[in-house]
PDB file of C-alpha atoms in Angstrom:
ATOM      1  CA  ASP L   1       8.072 -13.033  11.450  1.00  0.00           C
ATOM      2  CA  ASN L   2       7.050 -12.246  14.611  1.00  0.00           C
ATOM      3  CA  PHE L   3       4.460 -14.215  17.007  1.00  0.00           C
ATOM      4  CA  ILE L   4       2.648 -11.965  19.920  1.00  0.00           C
ATOM      5  CA  ASN L   5       0.962 -15.100  22.122  1.00  0.00           C
ATOM      6  CA  TYR L   6      -2.376 -13.654  24.165  1.00  0.00           C
ATOM      7  CA  ARG L   7      -4.328 -15.838  26.796  1.00  0.00           C
ATOM      8  CA  GLY L   8      -8.243 -14.406  27.252  1.00  0.00           C
ATOM      9  CA  SER L   9     -11.133 -15.616  28.122  1.00  0.00           C
ATOM     10  CA  PHE L  10     -14.484 -16.498  26.594  1.00  0.00           C
ATOM     11  CA  SER L  11     -15.843 -13.730  28.360  1.00  0.00           C
ATOM     12  CA  GLY L  12     -13.212 -11.168  27.709  1.00  0.00           C
ATOM     13  CA  GLN L  13     -11.709 -10.951  30.684  1.00  0.00           C
ATOM     14  CA  MET L  14      -7.789 -10.809  31.078  1.00  0.00           C
ATOM     15  CA  VAL L  15      -6.651 -14.153  32.229  1.00  0.00           C
ATOM     16  CA  LYS L  16      -2.925 -12.660  32.679  1.00  0.00           C
ATOM     17  CA  GLN L  17      -1.082 -10.067  31.468  1.00  0.00           C
ATOM     18  CA  ALA L  18      -1.184  -8.789  27.715  1.00  0.00           C
ATOM     19  CA  PRO L  19       1.823  -8.094  26.444  1.00  0.00           C
ATOM     20  CA  THR L  20       3.854  -4.290  25.809  1.00  0.00           C
ATOM     21  CA  GLY L  21       1.371  -2.687  23.130  1.00  0.00           C
ATOM     22  CA  VAL L  22      -1.490  -4.730  23.545  1.00  0.00           C
ATOM     23  CA  SER L  23      -5.127  -3.097  24.624  1.00  0.00           C
ATOM     24  CA  LEU L  24      -7.965  -5.568  25.734  1.00  0.00           C
ATOM     25  CA  GLU L  25     -11.047  -3.020  25.996  1.00  0.00           C
ATOM     26  CA  ASN L  26     -14.852  -3.317  25.064  1.00  0.00           C
ATOM     27  CA  ASN L  27     -13.823  -6.669  24.132  1.00  0.00           C
ATOM     28  CA  GLN L  28     -11.480  -4.936  21.460  1.00  0.00           C
ATOM     29  CA  TRP L  29      -7.871  -5.419  21.370  1.00  0.00           C
ATOM     30  CA  GLN L  30      -5.666  -2.878  20.321  1.00  0.00           C
ATOM     31  CA  PHE L  31      -2.130  -4.142  18.922  1.00  0.00           C
ATOM     32  CA  ASP L  32       0.861  -1.334  18.474  1.00  0.00           C
ATOM     33  CA  PHE L  33       3.290  -3.165  16.936  1.00  0.00           C
ATOM     34  CA  PRO L  34       7.438  -2.338  16.783  1.00  0.00           C
ATOM     35  CA  ALA L  35       7.787  -1.303  13.139  1.00  0.00           C
ATOM     36  CA  ASP L  36       6.223  -2.496   9.689  1.00  0.00           C
ATOM     37  CA  GLY L  37       6.715  -6.120   8.899  1.00  0.00           C
ATOM     38  CA  VAL L  38       4.702  -9.049   9.099  1.00  0.00           C
ATOM     39  CA  TYR L  39       2.824 -10.460  12.619  1.00  0.00           C
ATOM     40  CA  TYR L  40       1.416 -13.439  13.863  1.00  0.00           C
ATOM     41  CA  ILE L  41      -1.691 -13.083  17.054  1.00  0.00           C
ATOM     42  CA  GLN L  42      -2.117 -16.350  18.249  1.00  0.00           C
ATOM     43  CA  VAL L  43      -5.068 -16.192  20.641  1.00  0.00           C
ATOM     44  CA  LEU L  44      -5.879 -19.506  23.125  1.00  0.00           C
ATOM     45  CA  ALA L  45      -9.257 -19.259  24.583  1.00  0.00           C
ATOM     46  CA  GLU L  46      -9.937 -20.925  27.249  1.00  0.00           C
ATOM     47  CA  PRO L  47     -13.418 -21.243  28.702  1.00  0.00           C
ATOM     48  CA  THR L  48     -14.447 -21.351  32.027  1.00  0.00           C
ATOM     49  CA  ASP L  49     -16.975 -23.873  32.232  1.00  0.00           C
ATOM     50  CA  GLY L  50     -14.347 -26.937  31.679  1.00  0.00           C
ATOM     51  CA  GLN L  51     -14.600 -27.117  27.557  1.00  0.00           C
ATOM     52  CA  PRO L  52     -11.325 -27.159  25.880  1.00  0.00           C
ATOM     53  CA  ALA L  53      -8.687 -24.263  25.273  1.00  0.00           C
ATOM     54  CA  LYS L  54      -9.885 -22.807  21.353  1.00  0.00           C
ATOM     55  CA  LYS L  55      -6.513 -21.644  19.924  1.00  0.00           C
ATOM     56  CA  GLY L  56      -6.359 -18.772  16.868  1.00  0.00           C
ATOM     57  CA  ILE L  57      -3.574 -17.768  15.023  1.00  0.00           C
ATOM     58  CA  PHE L  58      -4.297 -14.158  12.604  1.00  0.00           C
ATOM     59  CA  LYS L  59      -1.795 -12.172  10.856  1.00  0.00           C
ATOM     60  CA  ALA L  60      -1.488  -8.658  10.520  1.00  0.00           C
ATOM     61  CA  MET L  61       0.553  -6.995   7.992  1.00  0.00           C
ATOM     62  CA  ILE L  62       2.130  -3.372   8.750  1.00  0.00           C
ATOM     63  CA  ASP L  63       2.944  -1.598   6.443  1.00  0.00           C
ATOM     64  CA  SER L  64       3.248   2.478   6.510  1.00  0.00           C
ATOM     65  CA  GLU L  65       6.434   2.967   4.233  1.00  0.00           C
ATOM     66  CA  PRO L  66       5.195   4.237   0.726  1.00  0.00           C
ATOM     67  CA  PRO L  67       6.011   2.395  -2.687  1.00  0.00           C
ATOM     68  CA  SER L  68       8.959   3.054  -4.644  1.00  0.00           C
ATOM     69  CA  VAL L  69       9.443   7.319  -6.490  1.00  0.00           C
ATOM     70  CA  PRO L  70       7.462   5.537  -9.649  1.00  0.00           C
ATOM     71  CA  ARG L  71      10.133   5.665 -12.239  1.00  0.00           C
ATOM     72  CA  ILE L  72       9.233   6.720 -15.900  1.00  0.00           C
ATOM     73  CA  LYS L  73      10.214   5.828 -19.212  1.00  0.00           C
ATOM     74  CA  ILE L  74       8.936   7.959 -22.294  1.00  0.00           C
ATOM     75  CA  SER L  75       8.957   6.809 -26.197  1.00  0.00           C
ATOM     76  CA  ASN L  76       9.735  10.825 -26.677  1.00  0.00           C
ATOM     77  CA  GLN L  77       9.934  14.006 -24.206  1.00  0.00           C
ATOM     78  CA  LYS L  78      10.522  16.323 -27.032  1.00  0.00           C
ATOM     79  CA  PRO L  79       7.540  15.410 -28.576  1.00  0.00           C
ATOM     80  CA  LYS L  80       5.552  16.749 -32.185  1.00  0.00           C
ATOM     81  CA  LYS L  81       2.361  18.253 -32.004  1.00  0.00           C
ATOM     82  CA  GLY L  82      -0.338  15.622 -32.259  1.00  0.00           C
ATOM     83  CA  GLU L  83       2.933  13.041 -32.253  1.00  0.00           C
ATOM     84  CA  ILE L  84       1.530   9.553 -30.123  1.00  0.00           C
ATOM     85  CA  VAL L  85       3.689   9.437 -26.914  1.00  0.00           C
ATOM     86  CA  ARG L  86       4.554   6.115 -25.162  1.00  0.00           C
ATOM     87  CA  ILE L  87       4.925   5.751 -21.574  1.00  0.00           C
ATOM     88  CA  LYS L  88       5.934   2.952 -18.980  1.00  0.00           C
ATOM     89  CA  ALA L  89       6.340   3.011 -15.519  1.00  0.00           C
ATOM     90  CA  PHE L  90       7.958   0.964 -12.750  1.00  0.00           C
ATOM     91  CA  SER L  91       7.713   1.402  -8.981  1.00  0.00           C
ATOM     92  CA  SER L  92       8.357  -1.555  -6.249  1.00  0.00           C
ATOM     93  CA  ASP L  93       7.189  -2.310  -2.438  1.00  0.00           C
ATOM     94  CA  SER L  94       9.628  -5.190  -0.723  1.00  0.00           C
ATOM     95  CA  LEU L  95       6.020  -5.645   2.225  1.00  0.00           C
ATOM     96  CA  SER L  96       2.916  -5.572   0.582  1.00  0.00           C
ATOM     97  CA  GLY L  97       3.511  -4.948  -3.132  1.00  0.00           C
ATOM     98  CA  THR L  98       2.088  -3.020  -6.049  1.00  0.00           C
ATOM     99  CA  GLN L  99      -1.210  -2.331  -7.386  1.00  0.00           C
ATOM    100  CA  LYS L 100      -1.014  -3.149 -10.985  1.00  0.00           C
ATOM    101  CA  SER L 101      -2.406   0.463 -11.840  1.00  0.00           C
ATOM    102  CA  PHE L 102      -0.777   3.360 -12.034  1.00  0.00           C
ATOM    103  CA  TYR L 103      -2.364   7.121 -12.112  1.00  0.00           C
ATOM    104  CA  TYR L 104      -1.975   9.436 -14.573  1.00  0.00           C
ATOM    105  CA  SER L 105      -2.769  13.215 -14.574  1.00  0.00           C
ATOM    106  CA  VAL L 106      -1.463  16.042 -17.050  1.00  0.00           C
ATOM    107  CA  ASN L 107      -0.812  19.486 -15.662  1.00  0.00           C
ATOM    108  CA  GLY L 108      -2.207  19.226 -12.319  1.00  0.00           C
ATOM    109  CA  GLY L 109      -5.491  17.389 -13.667  1.00  0.00           C
ATOM    110  CA  VAL L 110      -7.412  14.239 -12.220  1.00  0.00           C
ATOM    111  CA  LEU L 111      -5.853  10.997 -11.840  1.00  0.00           C
ATOM    112  CA  LEU L 112      -6.909   8.611 -13.998  1.00  0.00           C
ATOM    113  CA  PRO L 113      -6.248   4.836 -13.239  1.00  0.00           C
ATOM    114  CA  PHE L 114      -4.171   2.844 -16.682  1.00  0.00           C
ATOM    115  CA  GLY L 115      -2.042   0.516 -16.467  1.00  0.00           C
ATOM    116  CA  GLU L 116       1.867   0.121 -16.456  1.00  0.00           C
ATOM    117  CA  GLU L 117       1.662   1.854 -19.890  1.00  0.00           C
ATOM    118  CA  LEU L 118       0.418   4.826 -21.416  1.00  0.00           C
ATOM    119  CA  ALA L 119      -0.366   6.251 -25.327  1.00  0.00           C
ATOM    120  CA  ILE L 120      -1.224   9.824 -25.021  1.00  0.00           C
ATOM    121  CA  SER L 121      -0.950  12.366 -27.815  1.00  0.00           C
ATOM    122  CA  PHE L 122      -1.014  15.923 -26.986  1.00  0.00           C
ATOM    123  CA  PRO L 123      -2.790  18.421 -29.078  1.00  0.00           C
ATOM    124  CA  ALA L 124      -1.187  21.260 -29.089  1.00  0.00           C
ATOM    125  CA  THR L 125       2.600  22.874 -28.266  1.00  0.00           C
ATOM    126  CA  GLY L 126       3.324  23.512 -25.149  1.00  0.00           C
ATOM    127  CA  VAL L 127       5.283  22.613 -21.995  1.00  0.00           C
ATOM    128  CA  TYR L 128       3.157  19.407 -20.112  1.00  0.00           C
ATOM    129  CA  LYS L 129       3.656  18.319 -16.291  1.00  0.00           C
ATOM    130  CA  LEU L 130       3.046  14.452 -16.387  1.00  0.00           C
ATOM    131  CA  SER L 131       2.541  13.166 -13.274  1.00  0.00           C
ATOM    132  CA  VAL L 132       2.168   9.205 -11.955  1.00  0.00           C
ATOM    133  CA  ARG L 133       1.325   7.832  -8.781  1.00  0.00           C
ATOM    134  CA  ALA L 134       1.633   4.352  -7.825  1.00  0.00           C
ATOM    135  CA  PHE L 135      -0.175   2.993  -4.407  1.00  0.00           C
ATOM    136  CA  ASP L 136       0.972   0.003  -3.205  1.00  0.00           C
ATOM    137  CA  ASN L 137      -1.513  -2.999  -1.506  1.00  0.00           C
ATOM    138  CA  ALA L 138      -1.729  -1.111   1.898  1.00  0.00           C
ATOM    139  CA  ASP L 139      -2.963   2.189   0.063  1.00  0.00           C
ATOM    140  CA  ASN L 140       0.634   3.652   0.824  1.00  0.00           C
ATOM    141  CA  TYR L 141       1.443   6.050  -2.374  1.00  0.00           C
ATOM    142  CA  SER L 142       4.452   8.479  -3.947  1.00  0.00           C
ATOM    143  CA  ASP L 143       4.501  10.388  -7.106  1.00  0.00           C
ATOM    144  CA  SER L 144       7.165  11.431  -9.791  1.00  0.00           C
ATOM    145  CA  ASP L 145       6.504  14.082 -12.530  1.00  0.00           C
ATOM    146  CA  LEU L 146       8.203  14.357 -15.696  1.00  0.00           C
ATOM    147  CA  ILE L 147       8.471  17.216 -18.428  1.00  0.00           C
ATOM    148  CA  ILE L 148       7.142  16.928 -22.025  1.00  0.00           C
ATOM    149  CA  GLU L 149       7.978  19.830 -24.564  1.00  0.00           C
ATOM    150  CA  VAL L 150       5.437  19.644 -27.492  1.00  0.00           C
ATOM    151  CA  THR L 151       7.054  21.031 -31.260  1.00  0.00           C
ATOM    152  CA  ASP L 152       5.277  21.818 -33.570  1.00  0.00           C
TER     153      ASP L 152
END
């Protein structure tokens, strides 16, 4: 974990120079973090009226990388018309973790949320494209597709 220390006053005026990548403008801070990771921002506020200084530590998680491409397990990639097919999706994200739901669509339709497992049947013969989307807890996502051939 990384620590960024910043010293400021209650009035918003800087008492000492902010570290590289940190700016304070109109009482708002902007940080440029060097990489994904967990950072702790330590703030020491020193009042000008002689009161004791106050310290706060804030945790910031930066995660700009998507989760792993969803892996799809399917009970039968060439089912018969009307047969129930069971699908299970897997994904991981080492920093923020993955959301519990996966989003599924058939032939480019609307992505609908389900859990890791989905049971579906196809009413007509043909080739179907099943798409699965996984989100991490920072709302990054990755997609995977699978072709299903439905026969009579």
